[in-house]
Coordinates of C-alpha atoms in Angstrom, one line a residue:
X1219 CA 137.3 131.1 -5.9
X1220 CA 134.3 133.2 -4.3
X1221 CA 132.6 136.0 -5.3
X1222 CA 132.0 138.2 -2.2
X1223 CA 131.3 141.7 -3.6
X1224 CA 129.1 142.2 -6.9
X1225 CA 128.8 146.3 -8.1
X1226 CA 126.2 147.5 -10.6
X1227 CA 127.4 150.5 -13.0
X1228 CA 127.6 154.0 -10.6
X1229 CA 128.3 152.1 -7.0
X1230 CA 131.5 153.3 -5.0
X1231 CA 134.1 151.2 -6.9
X1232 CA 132.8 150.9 -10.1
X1233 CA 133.9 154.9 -11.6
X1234 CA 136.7 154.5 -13.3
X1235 CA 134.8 151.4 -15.1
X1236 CA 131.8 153.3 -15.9
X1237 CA 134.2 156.2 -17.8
X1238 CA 136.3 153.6 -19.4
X1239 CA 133.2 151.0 -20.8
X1240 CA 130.1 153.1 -20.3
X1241 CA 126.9 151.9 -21.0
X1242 CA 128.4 148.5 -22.0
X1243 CA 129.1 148.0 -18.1
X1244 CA 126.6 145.9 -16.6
X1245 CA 128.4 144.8 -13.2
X1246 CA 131.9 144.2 -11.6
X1247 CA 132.7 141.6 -9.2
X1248 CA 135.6 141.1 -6.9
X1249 CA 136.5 137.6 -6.4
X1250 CA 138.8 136.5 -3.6
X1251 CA 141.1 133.1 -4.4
X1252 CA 142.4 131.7 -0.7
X1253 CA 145.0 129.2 -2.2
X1254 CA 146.8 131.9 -3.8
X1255 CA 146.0 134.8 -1.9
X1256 CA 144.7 136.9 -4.8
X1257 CA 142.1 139.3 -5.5
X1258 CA 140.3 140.0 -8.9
X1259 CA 138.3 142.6 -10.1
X1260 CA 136.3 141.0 -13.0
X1261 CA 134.0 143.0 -15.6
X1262 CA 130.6 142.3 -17.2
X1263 CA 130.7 143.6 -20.8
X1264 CA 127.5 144.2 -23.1
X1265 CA 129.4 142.7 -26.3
X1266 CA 126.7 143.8 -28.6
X1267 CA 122.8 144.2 -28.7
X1268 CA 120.6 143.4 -31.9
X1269 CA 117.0 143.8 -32.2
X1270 CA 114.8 140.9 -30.7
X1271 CA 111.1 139.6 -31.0
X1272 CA 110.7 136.9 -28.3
X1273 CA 109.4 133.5 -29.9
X1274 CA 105.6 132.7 -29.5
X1275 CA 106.0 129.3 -29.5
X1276 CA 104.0 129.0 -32.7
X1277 CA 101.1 130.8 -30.7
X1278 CA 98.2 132.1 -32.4
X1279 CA 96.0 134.8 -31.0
X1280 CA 93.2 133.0 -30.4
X1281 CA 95.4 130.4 -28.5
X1282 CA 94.3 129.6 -24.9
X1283 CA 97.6 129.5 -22.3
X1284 CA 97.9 129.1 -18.5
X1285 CA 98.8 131.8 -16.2
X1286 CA 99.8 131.5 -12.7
X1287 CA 98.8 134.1 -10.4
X1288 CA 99.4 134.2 -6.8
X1289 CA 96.8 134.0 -4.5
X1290 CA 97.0 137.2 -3.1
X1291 CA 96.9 139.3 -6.3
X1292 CA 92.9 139.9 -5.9
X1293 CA 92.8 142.8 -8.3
X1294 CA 94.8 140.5 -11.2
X1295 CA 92.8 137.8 -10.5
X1296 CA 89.7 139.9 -10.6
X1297 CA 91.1 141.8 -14.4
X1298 CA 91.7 138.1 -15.9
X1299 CA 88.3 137.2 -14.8
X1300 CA 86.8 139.9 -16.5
X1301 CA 88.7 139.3 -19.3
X1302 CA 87.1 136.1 -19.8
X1303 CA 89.4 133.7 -18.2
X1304 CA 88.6 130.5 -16.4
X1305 CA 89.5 129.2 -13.1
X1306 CA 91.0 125.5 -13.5
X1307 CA 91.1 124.2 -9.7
X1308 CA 92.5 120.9 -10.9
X1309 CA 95.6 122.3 -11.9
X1310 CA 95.4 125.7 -10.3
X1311 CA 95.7 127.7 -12.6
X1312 CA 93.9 130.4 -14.9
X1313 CA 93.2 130.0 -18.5
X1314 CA 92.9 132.9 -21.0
X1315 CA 93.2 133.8 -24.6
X1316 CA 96.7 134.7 -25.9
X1317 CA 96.0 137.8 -27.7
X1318 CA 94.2 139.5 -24.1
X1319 CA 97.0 138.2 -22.2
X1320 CA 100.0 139.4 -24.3
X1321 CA 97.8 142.9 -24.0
X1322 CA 97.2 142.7 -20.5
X1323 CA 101.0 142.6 -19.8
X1324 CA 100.9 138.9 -18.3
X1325 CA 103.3 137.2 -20.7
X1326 CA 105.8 136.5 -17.4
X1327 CA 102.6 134.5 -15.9
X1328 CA 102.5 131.9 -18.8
X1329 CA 102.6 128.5 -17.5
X1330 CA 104.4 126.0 -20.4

């Protein structure tokens, strides 16, 4: 079975959805089945959402953690440096305390 057509919530085909499951639509996929010569329309549900706090990994704020930054993001690279982070060339990477880069917004960069 493939998947040939995925639709997010509001996209030509997806209407009637939307009014029947509203906000708990997150996409609908057609999927075509060549043995049998069928179609389906499948549904992504939101079954139920509950508050969340991601896990730290037993990080303290004083921790030290590895951020990757690309190359070209001079301006980022400049802000961590400022910060107080540290350049390791060995492992290219950059080095920073975990309290300034959960407030700098760079929790996605984390290496590990």
């Amino acid at each position: 079975m493939k998947t040939r057509l995925t639709l997010r919530p509001g996209q030509n085909g997806t209407k009637k959805l939307v009014a029947k499951y509203g906000r708990r639509l997150v996409a609908v996929r057609y999927r075509y089945d060549p043995a049998y010569r069928m179609r389906q329309k499948t549904v992504e549900l939101i079954e139920e959402e509950l508050p969340w706090d991601p896990v730290t990994r037993g990080r303290t704020p004083g921790d030290l953690v590895l951020l990757r930054l690309g190359y070209h993001e001079d301006k980022l690279r400049q802000s961590v440096k400022a910060a107080g982070g540290m350049w390791l060339p060995e492992r290219k990477l950059w080095q920073l305390n975990y309290r300034l880069t959960m407030a700098m917004g760079l929790s996605d960069r984390i290496v590990g």
